[in-house]
Coordinates of C-alpha atoms in Angstrom, one line a residue:
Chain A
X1224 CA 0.0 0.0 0.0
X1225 CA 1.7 3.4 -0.6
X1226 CA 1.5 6.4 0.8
X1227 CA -1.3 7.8 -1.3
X1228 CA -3.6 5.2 -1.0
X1229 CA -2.9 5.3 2.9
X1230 CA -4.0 8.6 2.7
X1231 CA -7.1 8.1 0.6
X1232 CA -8.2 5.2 3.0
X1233 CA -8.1 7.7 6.0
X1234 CA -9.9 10.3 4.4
X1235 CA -12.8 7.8 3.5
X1236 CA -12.5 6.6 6.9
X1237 CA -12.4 10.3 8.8
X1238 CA -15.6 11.0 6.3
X1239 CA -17.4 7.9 7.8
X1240 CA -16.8 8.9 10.9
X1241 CA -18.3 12.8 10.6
X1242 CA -21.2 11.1 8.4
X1243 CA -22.3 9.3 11.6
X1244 CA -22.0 11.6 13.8
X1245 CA -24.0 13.9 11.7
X1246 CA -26.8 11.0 10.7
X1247 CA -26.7 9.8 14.2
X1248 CA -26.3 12.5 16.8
X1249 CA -26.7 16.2 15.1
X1250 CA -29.2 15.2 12.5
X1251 CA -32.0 13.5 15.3
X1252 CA -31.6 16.4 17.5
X1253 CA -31.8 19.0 15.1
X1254 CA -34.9 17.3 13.8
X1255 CA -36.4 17.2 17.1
X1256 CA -35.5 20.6 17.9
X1257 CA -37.3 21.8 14.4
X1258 CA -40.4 19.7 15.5
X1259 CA -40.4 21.3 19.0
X1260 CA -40.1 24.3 17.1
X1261 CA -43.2 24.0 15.4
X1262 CA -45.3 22.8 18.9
X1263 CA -44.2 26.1 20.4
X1264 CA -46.2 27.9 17.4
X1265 CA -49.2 25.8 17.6
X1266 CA -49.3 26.3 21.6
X1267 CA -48.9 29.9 20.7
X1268 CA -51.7 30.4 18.0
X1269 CA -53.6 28.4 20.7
X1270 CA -53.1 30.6 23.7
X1271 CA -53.7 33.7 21.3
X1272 CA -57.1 32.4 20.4
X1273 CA -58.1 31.6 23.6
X1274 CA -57.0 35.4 24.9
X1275 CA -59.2 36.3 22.4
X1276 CA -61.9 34.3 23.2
X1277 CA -61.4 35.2 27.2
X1278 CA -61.6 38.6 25.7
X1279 CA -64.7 38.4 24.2
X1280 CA -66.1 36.8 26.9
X1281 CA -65.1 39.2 29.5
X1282 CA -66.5 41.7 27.3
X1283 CA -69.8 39.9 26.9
X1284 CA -69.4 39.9 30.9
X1285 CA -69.3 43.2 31.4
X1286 CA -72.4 43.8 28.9
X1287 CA -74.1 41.4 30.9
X1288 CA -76.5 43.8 32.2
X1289 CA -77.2 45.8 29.5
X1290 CA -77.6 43.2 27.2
X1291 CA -79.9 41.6 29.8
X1292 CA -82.1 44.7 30.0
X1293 CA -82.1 45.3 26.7
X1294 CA -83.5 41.7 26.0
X1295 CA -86.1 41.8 28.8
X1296 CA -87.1 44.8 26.6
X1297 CA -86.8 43.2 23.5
X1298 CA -89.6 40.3 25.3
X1299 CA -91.9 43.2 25.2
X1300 CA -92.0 43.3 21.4
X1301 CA -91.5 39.7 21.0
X1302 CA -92.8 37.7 24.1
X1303 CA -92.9 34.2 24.2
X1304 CA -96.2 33.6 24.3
X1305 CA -99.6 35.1 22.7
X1306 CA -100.0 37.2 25.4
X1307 CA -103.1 38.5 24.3
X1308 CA -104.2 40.1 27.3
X1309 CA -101.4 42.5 27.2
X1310 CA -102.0 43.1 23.3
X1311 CA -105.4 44.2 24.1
X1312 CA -104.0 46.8 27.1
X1313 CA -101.8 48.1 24.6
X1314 CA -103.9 48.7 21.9
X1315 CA -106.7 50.3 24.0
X1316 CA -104.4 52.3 25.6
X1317 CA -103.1 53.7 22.0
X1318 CA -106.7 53.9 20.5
X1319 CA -107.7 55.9 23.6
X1320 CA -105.1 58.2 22.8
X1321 CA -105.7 59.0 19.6
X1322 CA -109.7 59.3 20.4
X1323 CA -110.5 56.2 18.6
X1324 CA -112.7 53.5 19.6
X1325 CA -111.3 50.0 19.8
X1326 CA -114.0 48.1 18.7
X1327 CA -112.7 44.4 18.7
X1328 CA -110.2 42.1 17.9
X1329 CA -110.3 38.8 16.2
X1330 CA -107.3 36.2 16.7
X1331 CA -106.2 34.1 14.2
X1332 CA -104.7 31.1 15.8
X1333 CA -107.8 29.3 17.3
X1334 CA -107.7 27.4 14.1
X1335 CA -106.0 24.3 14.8
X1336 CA -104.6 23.9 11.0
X1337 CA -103.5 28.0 11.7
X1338 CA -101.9 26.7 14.9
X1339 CA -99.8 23.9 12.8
X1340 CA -98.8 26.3 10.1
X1341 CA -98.3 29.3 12.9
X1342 CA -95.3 27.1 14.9
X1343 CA -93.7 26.5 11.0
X1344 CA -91.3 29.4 11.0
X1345 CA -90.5 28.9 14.3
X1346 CA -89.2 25.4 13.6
X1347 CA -87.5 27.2 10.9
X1348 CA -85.6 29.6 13.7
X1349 CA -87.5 32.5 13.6
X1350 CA -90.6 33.6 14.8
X1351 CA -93.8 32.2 15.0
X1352 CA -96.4 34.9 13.4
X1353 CA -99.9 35.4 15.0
X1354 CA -102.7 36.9 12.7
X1355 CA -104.9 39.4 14.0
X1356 CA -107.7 41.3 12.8
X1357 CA -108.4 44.9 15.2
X1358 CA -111.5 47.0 14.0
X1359 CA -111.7 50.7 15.2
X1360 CA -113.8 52.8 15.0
X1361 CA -113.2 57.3 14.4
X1362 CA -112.0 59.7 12.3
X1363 CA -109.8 59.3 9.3
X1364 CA -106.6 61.7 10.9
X1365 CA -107.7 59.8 14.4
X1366 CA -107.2 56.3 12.4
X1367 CA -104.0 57.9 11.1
X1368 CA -102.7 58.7 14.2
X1369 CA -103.7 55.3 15.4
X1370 CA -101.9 53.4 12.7
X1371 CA -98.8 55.7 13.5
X1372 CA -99.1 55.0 17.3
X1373 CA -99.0 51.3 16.4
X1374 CA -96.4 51.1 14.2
X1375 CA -94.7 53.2 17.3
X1376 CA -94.7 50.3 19.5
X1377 CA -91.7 49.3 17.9
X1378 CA -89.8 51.7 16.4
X1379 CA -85.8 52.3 14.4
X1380 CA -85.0 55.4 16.1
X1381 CA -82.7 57.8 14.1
X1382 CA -79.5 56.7 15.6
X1383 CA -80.7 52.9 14.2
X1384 CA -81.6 51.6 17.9
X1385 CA -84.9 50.1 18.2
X1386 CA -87.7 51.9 20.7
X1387 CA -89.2 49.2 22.0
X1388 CA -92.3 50.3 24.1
X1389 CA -94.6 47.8 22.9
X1390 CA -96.0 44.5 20.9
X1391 CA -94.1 44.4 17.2
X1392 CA -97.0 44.9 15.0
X1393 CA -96.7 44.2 11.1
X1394 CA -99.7 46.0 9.5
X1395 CA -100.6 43.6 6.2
X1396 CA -104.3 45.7 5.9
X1397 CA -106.5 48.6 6.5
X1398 CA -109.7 49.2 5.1
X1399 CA -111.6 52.4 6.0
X1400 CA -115.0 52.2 5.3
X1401 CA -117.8 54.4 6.2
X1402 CA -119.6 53.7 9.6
X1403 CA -122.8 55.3 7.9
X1404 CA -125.5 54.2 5.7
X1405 CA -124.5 56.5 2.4
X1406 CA -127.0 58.2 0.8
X1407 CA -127.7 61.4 3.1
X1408 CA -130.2 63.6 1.8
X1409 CA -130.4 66.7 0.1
X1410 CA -127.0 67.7 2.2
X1411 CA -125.0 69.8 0.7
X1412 CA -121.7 69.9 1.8
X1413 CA -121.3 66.4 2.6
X1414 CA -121.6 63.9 -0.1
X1415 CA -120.3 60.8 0.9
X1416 CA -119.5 58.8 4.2
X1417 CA -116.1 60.3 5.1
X1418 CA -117.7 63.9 4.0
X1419 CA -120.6 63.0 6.4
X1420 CA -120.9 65.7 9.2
X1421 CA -118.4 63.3 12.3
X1422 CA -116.5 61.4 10.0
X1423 CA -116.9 58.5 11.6
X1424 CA -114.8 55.0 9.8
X1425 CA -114.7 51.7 10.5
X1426 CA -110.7 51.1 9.9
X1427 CA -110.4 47.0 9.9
X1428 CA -106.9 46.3 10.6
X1429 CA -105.1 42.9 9.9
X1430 CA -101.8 42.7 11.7
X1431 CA -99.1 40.1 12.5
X1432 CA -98.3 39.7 15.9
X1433 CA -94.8 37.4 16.5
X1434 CA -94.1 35.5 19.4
X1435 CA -90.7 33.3 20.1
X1436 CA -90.2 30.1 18.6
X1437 CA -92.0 27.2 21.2
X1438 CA -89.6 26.4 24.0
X1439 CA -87.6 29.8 23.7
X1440 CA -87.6 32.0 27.2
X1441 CA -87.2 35.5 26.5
X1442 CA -83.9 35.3 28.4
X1443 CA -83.1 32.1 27.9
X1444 CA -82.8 31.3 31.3
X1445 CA -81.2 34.5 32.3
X1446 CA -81.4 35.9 35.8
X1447 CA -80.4 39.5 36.4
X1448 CA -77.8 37.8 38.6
X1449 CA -75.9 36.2 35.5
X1450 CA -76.9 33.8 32.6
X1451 CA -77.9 30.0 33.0
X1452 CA -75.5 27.7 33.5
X1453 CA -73.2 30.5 35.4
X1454 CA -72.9 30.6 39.0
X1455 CA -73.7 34.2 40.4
X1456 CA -70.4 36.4 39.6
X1457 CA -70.5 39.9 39.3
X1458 CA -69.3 41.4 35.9
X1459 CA -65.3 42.3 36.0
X1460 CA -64.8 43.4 33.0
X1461 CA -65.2 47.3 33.3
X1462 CA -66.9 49.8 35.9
X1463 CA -69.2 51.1 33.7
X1464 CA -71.3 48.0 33.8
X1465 CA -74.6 48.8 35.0
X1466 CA -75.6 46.9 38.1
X1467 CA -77.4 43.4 37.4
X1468 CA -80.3 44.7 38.4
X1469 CA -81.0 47.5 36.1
X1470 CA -84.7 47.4 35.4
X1471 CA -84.9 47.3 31.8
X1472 CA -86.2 50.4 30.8
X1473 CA -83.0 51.5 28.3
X1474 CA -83.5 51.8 24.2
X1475 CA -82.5 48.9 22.9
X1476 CA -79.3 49.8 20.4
X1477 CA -77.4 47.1 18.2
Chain B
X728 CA 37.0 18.3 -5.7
X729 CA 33.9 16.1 -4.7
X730 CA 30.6 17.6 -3.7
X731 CA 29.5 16.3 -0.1
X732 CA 26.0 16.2 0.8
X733 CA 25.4 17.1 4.3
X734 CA 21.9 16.8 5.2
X735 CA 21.2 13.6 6.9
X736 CA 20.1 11.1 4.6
X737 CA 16.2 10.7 6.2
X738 CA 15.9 14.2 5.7
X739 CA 16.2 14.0 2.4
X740 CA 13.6 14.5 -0.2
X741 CA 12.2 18.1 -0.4
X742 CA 9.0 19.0 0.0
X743 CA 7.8 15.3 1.5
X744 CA 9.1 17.1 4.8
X745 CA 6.0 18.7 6.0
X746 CA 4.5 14.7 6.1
X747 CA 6.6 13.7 8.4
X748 CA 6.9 10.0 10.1
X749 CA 3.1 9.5 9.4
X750 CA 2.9 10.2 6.2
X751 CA 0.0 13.3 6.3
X752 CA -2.1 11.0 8.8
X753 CA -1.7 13.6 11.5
X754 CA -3.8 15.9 9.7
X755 CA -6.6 13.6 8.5
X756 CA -6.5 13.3 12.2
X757 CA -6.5 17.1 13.2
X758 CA -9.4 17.4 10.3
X759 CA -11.8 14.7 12.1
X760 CA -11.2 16.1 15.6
X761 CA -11.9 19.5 14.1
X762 CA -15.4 18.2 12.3
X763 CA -16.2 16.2 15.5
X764 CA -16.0 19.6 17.5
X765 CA -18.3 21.1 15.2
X766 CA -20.7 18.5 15.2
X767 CA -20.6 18.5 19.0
X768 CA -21.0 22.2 18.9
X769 CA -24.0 22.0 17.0
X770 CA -25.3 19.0 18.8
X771 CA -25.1 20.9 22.0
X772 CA -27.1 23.7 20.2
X773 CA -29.5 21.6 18.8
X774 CA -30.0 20.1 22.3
X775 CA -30.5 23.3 24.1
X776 CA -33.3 24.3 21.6
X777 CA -35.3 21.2 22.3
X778 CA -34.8 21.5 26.4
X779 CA -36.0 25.3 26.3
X780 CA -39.1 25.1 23.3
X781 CA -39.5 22.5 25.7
X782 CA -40.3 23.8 28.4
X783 CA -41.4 27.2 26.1
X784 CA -44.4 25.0 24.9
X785 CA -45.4 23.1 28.1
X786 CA -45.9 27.0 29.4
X787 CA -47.6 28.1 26.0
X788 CA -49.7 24.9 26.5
X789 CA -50.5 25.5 29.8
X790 CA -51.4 29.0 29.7
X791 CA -53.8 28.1 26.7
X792 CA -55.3 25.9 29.2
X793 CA -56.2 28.6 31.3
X794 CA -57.4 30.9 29.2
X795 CA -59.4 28.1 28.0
X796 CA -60.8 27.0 30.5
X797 CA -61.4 30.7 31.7
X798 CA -63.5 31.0 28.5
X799 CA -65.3 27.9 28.8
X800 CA -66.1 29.6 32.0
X801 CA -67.5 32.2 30.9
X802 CA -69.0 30.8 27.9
X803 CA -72.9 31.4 28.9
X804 CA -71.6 35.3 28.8
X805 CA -71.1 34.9 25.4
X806 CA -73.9 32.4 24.3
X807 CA -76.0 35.3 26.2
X808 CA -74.3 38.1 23.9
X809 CA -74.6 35.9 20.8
X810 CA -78.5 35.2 21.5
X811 CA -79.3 39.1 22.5
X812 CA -77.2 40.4 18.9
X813 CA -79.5 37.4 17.1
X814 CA -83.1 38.6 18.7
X815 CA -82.4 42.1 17.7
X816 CA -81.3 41.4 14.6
X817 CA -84.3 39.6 13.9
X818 CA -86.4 42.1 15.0
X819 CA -84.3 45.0 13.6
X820 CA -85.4 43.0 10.2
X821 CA -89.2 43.1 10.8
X822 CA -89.1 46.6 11.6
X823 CA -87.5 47.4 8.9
X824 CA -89.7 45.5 6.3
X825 CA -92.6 47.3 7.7
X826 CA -94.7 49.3 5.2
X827 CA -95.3 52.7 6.9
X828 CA -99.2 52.9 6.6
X829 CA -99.7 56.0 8.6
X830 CA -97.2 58.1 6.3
X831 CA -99.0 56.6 3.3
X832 CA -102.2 57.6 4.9
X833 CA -100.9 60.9 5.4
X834 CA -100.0 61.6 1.9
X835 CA -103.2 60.4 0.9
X836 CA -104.7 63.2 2.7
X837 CA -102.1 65.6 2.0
X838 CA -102.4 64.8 -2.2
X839 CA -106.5 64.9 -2.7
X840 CA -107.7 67.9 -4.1
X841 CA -110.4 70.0 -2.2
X842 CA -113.0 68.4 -4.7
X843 CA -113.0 64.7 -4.0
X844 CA -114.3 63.1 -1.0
X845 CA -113.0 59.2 -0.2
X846 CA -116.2 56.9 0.5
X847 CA -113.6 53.6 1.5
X848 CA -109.8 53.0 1.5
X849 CA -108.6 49.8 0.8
X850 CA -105.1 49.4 1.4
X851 CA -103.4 45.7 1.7
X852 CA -100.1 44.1 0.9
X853 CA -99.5 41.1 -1.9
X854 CA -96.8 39.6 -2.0
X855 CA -94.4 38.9 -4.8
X856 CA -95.0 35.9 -6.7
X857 CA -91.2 35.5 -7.2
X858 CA -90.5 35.4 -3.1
X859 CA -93.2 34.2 -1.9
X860 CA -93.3 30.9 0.0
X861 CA -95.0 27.7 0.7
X862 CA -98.4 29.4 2.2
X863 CA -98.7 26.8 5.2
X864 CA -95.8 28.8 6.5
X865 CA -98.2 32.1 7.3
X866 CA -101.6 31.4 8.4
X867 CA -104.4 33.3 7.1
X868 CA -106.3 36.0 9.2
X869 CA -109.3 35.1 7.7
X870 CA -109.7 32.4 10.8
X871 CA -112.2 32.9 13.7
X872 CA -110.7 32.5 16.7
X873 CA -110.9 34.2 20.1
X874 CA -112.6 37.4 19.9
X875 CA -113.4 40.1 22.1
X876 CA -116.1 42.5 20.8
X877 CA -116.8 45.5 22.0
X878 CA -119.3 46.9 19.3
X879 CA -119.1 45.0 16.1
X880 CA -117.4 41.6 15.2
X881 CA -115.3 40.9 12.0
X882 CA -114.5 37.4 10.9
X883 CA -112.3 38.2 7.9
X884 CA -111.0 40.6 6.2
X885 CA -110.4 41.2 3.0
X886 CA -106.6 40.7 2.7
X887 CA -104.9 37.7 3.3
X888 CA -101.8 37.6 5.1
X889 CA -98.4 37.5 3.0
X890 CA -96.7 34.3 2.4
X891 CA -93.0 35.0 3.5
X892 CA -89.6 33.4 2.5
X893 CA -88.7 30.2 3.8
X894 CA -85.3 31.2 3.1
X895 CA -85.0 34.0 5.8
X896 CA -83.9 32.9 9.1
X897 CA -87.0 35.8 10.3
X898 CA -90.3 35.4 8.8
X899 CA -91.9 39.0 8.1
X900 CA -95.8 39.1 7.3
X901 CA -95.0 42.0 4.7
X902 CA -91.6 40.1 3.3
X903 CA -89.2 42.3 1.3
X904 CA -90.6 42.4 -2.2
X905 CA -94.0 42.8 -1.4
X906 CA -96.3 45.1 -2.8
X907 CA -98.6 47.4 -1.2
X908 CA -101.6 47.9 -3.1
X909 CA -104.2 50.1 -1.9
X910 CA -108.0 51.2 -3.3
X911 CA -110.0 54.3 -2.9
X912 CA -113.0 55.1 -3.1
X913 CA -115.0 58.2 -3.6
X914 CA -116.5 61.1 -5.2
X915 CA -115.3 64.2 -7.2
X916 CA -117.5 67.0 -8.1
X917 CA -116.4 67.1 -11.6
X918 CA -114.6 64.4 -14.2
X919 CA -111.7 66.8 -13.8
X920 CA -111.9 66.6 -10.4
X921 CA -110.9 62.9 -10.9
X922 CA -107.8 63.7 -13.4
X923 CA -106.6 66.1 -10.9
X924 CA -106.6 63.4 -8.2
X925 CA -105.1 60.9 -10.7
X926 CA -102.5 63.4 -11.1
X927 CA -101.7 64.6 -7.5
X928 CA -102.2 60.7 -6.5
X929 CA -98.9 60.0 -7.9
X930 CA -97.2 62.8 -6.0
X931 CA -97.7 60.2 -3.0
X932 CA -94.1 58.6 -1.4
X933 CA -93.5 55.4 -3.3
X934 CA -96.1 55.2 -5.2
X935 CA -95.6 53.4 -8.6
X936 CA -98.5 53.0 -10.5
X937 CA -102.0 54.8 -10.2
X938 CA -105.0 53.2 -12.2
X939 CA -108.3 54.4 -12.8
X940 CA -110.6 51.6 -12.4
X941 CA -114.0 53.1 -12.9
X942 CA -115.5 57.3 -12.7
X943 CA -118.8 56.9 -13.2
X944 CA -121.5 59.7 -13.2
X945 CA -125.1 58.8 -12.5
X946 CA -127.3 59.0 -15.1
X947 CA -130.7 60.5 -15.4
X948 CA -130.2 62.6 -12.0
X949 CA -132.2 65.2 -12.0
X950 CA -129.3 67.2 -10.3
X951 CA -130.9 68.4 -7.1
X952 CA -130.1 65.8 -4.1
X953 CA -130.4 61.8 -5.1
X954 CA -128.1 60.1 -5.7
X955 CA -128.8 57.1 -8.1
X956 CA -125.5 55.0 -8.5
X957 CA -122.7 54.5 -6.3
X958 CA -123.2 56.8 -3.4
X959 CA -122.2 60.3 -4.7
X960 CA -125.3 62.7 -4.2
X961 CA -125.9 65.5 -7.0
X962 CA -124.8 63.7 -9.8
X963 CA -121.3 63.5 -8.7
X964 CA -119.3 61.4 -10.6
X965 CA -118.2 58.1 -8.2
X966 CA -114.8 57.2 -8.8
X967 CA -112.9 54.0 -8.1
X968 CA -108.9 54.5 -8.0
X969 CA -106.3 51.6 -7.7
X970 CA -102.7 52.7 -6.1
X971 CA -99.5 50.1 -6.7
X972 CA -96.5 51.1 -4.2
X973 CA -93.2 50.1 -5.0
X974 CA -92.2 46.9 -3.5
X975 CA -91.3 46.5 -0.2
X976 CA -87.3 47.2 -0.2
X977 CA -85.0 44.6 2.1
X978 CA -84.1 45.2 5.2
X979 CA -80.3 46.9 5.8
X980 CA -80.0 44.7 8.5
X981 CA -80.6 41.7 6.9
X982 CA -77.9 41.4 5.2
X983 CA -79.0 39.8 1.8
X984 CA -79.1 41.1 -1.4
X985 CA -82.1 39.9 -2.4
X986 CA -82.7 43.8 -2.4
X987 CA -86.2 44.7 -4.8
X988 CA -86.3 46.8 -7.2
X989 CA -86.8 50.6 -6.3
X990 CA -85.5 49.9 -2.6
X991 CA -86.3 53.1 -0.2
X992 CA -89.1 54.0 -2.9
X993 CA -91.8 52.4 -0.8
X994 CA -92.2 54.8 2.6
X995 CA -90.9 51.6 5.1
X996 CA -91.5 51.5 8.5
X997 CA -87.6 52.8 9.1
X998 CA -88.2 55.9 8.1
X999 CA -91.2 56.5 10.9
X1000 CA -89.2 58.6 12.9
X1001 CA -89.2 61.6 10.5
X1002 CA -92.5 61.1 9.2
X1003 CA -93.9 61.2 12.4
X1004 CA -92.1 64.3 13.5
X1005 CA -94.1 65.5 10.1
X1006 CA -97.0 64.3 10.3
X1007 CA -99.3 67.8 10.9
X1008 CA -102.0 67.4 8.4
X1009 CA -103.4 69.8 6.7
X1010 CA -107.2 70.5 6.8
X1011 CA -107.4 72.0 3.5
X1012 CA -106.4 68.6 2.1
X1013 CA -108.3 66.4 4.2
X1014 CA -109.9 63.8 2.3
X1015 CA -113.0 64.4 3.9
X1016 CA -113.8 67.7 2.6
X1017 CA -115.7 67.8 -0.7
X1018 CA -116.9 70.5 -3.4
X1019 CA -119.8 70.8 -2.0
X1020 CA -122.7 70.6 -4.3

């Protein structure tokens, strides 16, 4: 063997050597190092999401109240159940404002086939509609004012907040018809039924009435104390949280 | 005289000095411990990464725990939040597909001339054909049910309640796309009388389309007080006058663009705010003064 291929030999042999410890040693550790590497970003996308879902929740937290009140209020236009007797209140209250006569109201859900098709949207997510048919009984600018005061009950205010201070009423008719036989005689101002000398219409009104989908609380369980499923904590959040047990008389703003 | 070398004879050779003994082993040597130092170097590196992203990620992992559980904690909060935004949302929607009858009924006295005098107003909402949904979805209020009379009792009327979209998660009575179609009914002292309502009729918010359906003077009055057809006294012509509003536009908080044609024509419910703050009518335009005889 000469010299050169001594030398040749030992190079192959010192490469062998550096080749395992590379493939054998560095290489794993480097690998694992990498993979660890890659856990430590996952754990931190992780922890950054749940900040920002402990974020959200505190925030939800410290609206607690508000957005309590503001749904009690909501209830008001949307309650969970016919709650006719409270419909009634409400609209004789508003006709006796506007000097009208609330002559009677027909609901539309005795039906039992009316019923069926009435919980249909509610199965669907939304609301269940209830038909109604309200007949008054005054002037034209009293039925006017009516209509206005009943469309009131629920209200966009200018901001784009709702005004809730009633049942939410979707008008789908009015007919104003004359309350008089027609035909007067030799008159001669007043020609016709709305010309007659009080003015007095019959306005029939068919109107939708919604109420929550079956099994739906207004709050959902809710307690001014905190919602279900909580135990009693107060709201951390911020200071400006109004107590739990603000009544809910605020304007109810998206 | 004989040259003498004098360097010792295993010294000889040159440039094969620098090999020395071993031949240029030593330095394959030197070169291996040099690249095993460098691997240990980087070995050592490699193994501090993985001891401190370690215990980096068990810290990252616990934290995330936390806050997680912290969350999970104060999920009814948010399932709270998530319902209230929901509900008025929805209702946000139904106000906002409202048709604003009492402006429309405004208008209607604020447009007649001094010469007409309404006998009926008919005024109901149809929906589109191209929305409308599966009618088992809306009851109709022509049903009898509980009723509480004061004077009179109505069973029906003579609208029937709008289908509305299945597709919407909130199902309006009066869905977007609906249109409000309303009838009067009257008299005029003249035929003009009429065109001049048909003309001031479409002065009305929204309105669309305004169609004569009948104007009819009696015949064979005698002028003085009868009146023979219709209900118009004197001879007065008896008019009948159909009103088409512009669809009912989509709600802005909906979301969807299922938006109708001429959206914001129709006077919606949104806008009650500033009709109501002018809403003074006039008596000068009231539909119940006439032209006398």
């Amino acid at each position: 063997m000469t010299t050169r291929d001594r030398l040749v030999v030992m190079g192959l042999v010192a490469f062998a050597i550096l080749a395992a410890a590379w493939f054998l040693a560095v290489s794993p550790e480097r690998g694992q190092a990498s993979k660890l590497g890659t856990q430590v970003s996952t754990a931190r996308e992780q922890l950054a999401a749940a900040q920002t879902q402990v974020t959200s929740a505190r925030g939800a937290q410290a609206a607690y109240s508000t957005a309590y009140a503001s749904l009690v209020r909501l209830g008001k236009a949307v309650p969970p159940s016919d709650q006719i007797p409270s419909l009634v209140y409400q609209l004789d209250q508003a006709s006796n404002q506007k000097d009208v006569d609330f002559s009677s109201i027909t609901s539309g859900n005795a039906d039992a086939a009316a019923a069926a098709a009435t919980t249909a949207p509610a199965a669907a997510g939304g609301f269940a509609q209830k038909p109604f048919t309200f007949v008054f009984n005054g002037s034209y600018f009293d039925l006017y004012h009516l209509l206005n005061g009943l469309n009131r009950f629920t209200l966009r205010t200018a901001s784009g907040g709702l005004q809730v201070t009633g049942r939410l009423l979707t008008i789908q008719s009015a007919n104003l018809d004359s309350n008089l036989t027609t035909g007067t005689g030799g008159g001669s101002g007043s020609s016709s039924s709305l010309g007659s000398s009080d003015g007095e219409l019959k306005g029939t009104i068919t109107a939708t009435a919604y109420v929550l989908p079956t099994g739906q609380d207004v709050t959902d369980g809710a307690t001014p104390a905190g919602p279900a499923g909580t135990t009693a904590q107060p709201a951390t959040g911020s200071g400006s949280a109004a107590p739990a047990s603000t009544p809910a008389v605020v304007k109810v703003t998206p | 005289m004989k040259a003498v070398n004098l360097i010792p004879a295993d010294q000889r050779g040159g440039s094969a000095s620098a090999k020395g003994q071993s031949e240029g082993g030593a330095f394959v040597v030197l070169g291996v411990l040099a690249g095993l130092a460098i691997m240990a170097l980087l070995y050592g590196m490699a193994h501090h990464q993985i001891s401190s992203r370690r215990g980096e990620a068990a810290t990252l992992s616990a934290q995330a725990q936390a806050a997680q559980a912290q969350a999970q904690a104060l999920a009814p909060y948010t399932s709270f939040a998530a319902l209230h935004q929901q509900r008025l949302q929805a209702i946000s929607q139904l106000v906002d597909t409202r048709f604003d009858w009492a402006h429309t009924f405004h208008e209607i006295g604020r447009v007649l001339p001094y010469g007409v005098a309404l006998t009926s107003v008919h005024g109901s909402i149809a929906a589109d054909a191209a929305i409308a949904a599966p009618v088992a979805a809306t009851p109709t209020p022509t049903s009898t049910g509980t009723s509480s009379t004061a004077n009179t009792s109505t069973g029906s009327t003579a609208a029937a309640a709008t289908p509305a979209p299945a597709a919407s998660p909130v199902t309006s009575a009066t869905p977007a796309g609906s249109t409000p179609i309303f009838t009067l009914s009257g008299c005029a002292t003249s035929q003009s009388e009429v065109a001049r309502a048909l003309q001031r009729m479409r002065l009305i918010d929204g309105v669309s389309d305004v169609e004569l359906q009948s104007s009819t003077k009696p015949t064979g009055s005698g002028g003085s007080g009868g009146s023979s057809s219709g209900s118009c006294p004197h001879g007065n012509p008896a008019f009948s006058v159909q009103i088409t509003f512009s669809a009912l536009p989509d709600s802005p908080s909906a979301g969807s663009s299922a938006a109708p044609a001429a959206a914001g024509a129709t006077p919606a419910a949104a806008t009650a705010p500033a009709t109501g703050a002018t809403a003074q009518p006039a008596s000068a335009t009231t539909p119940t003064a006439t032209g006398g005889s």
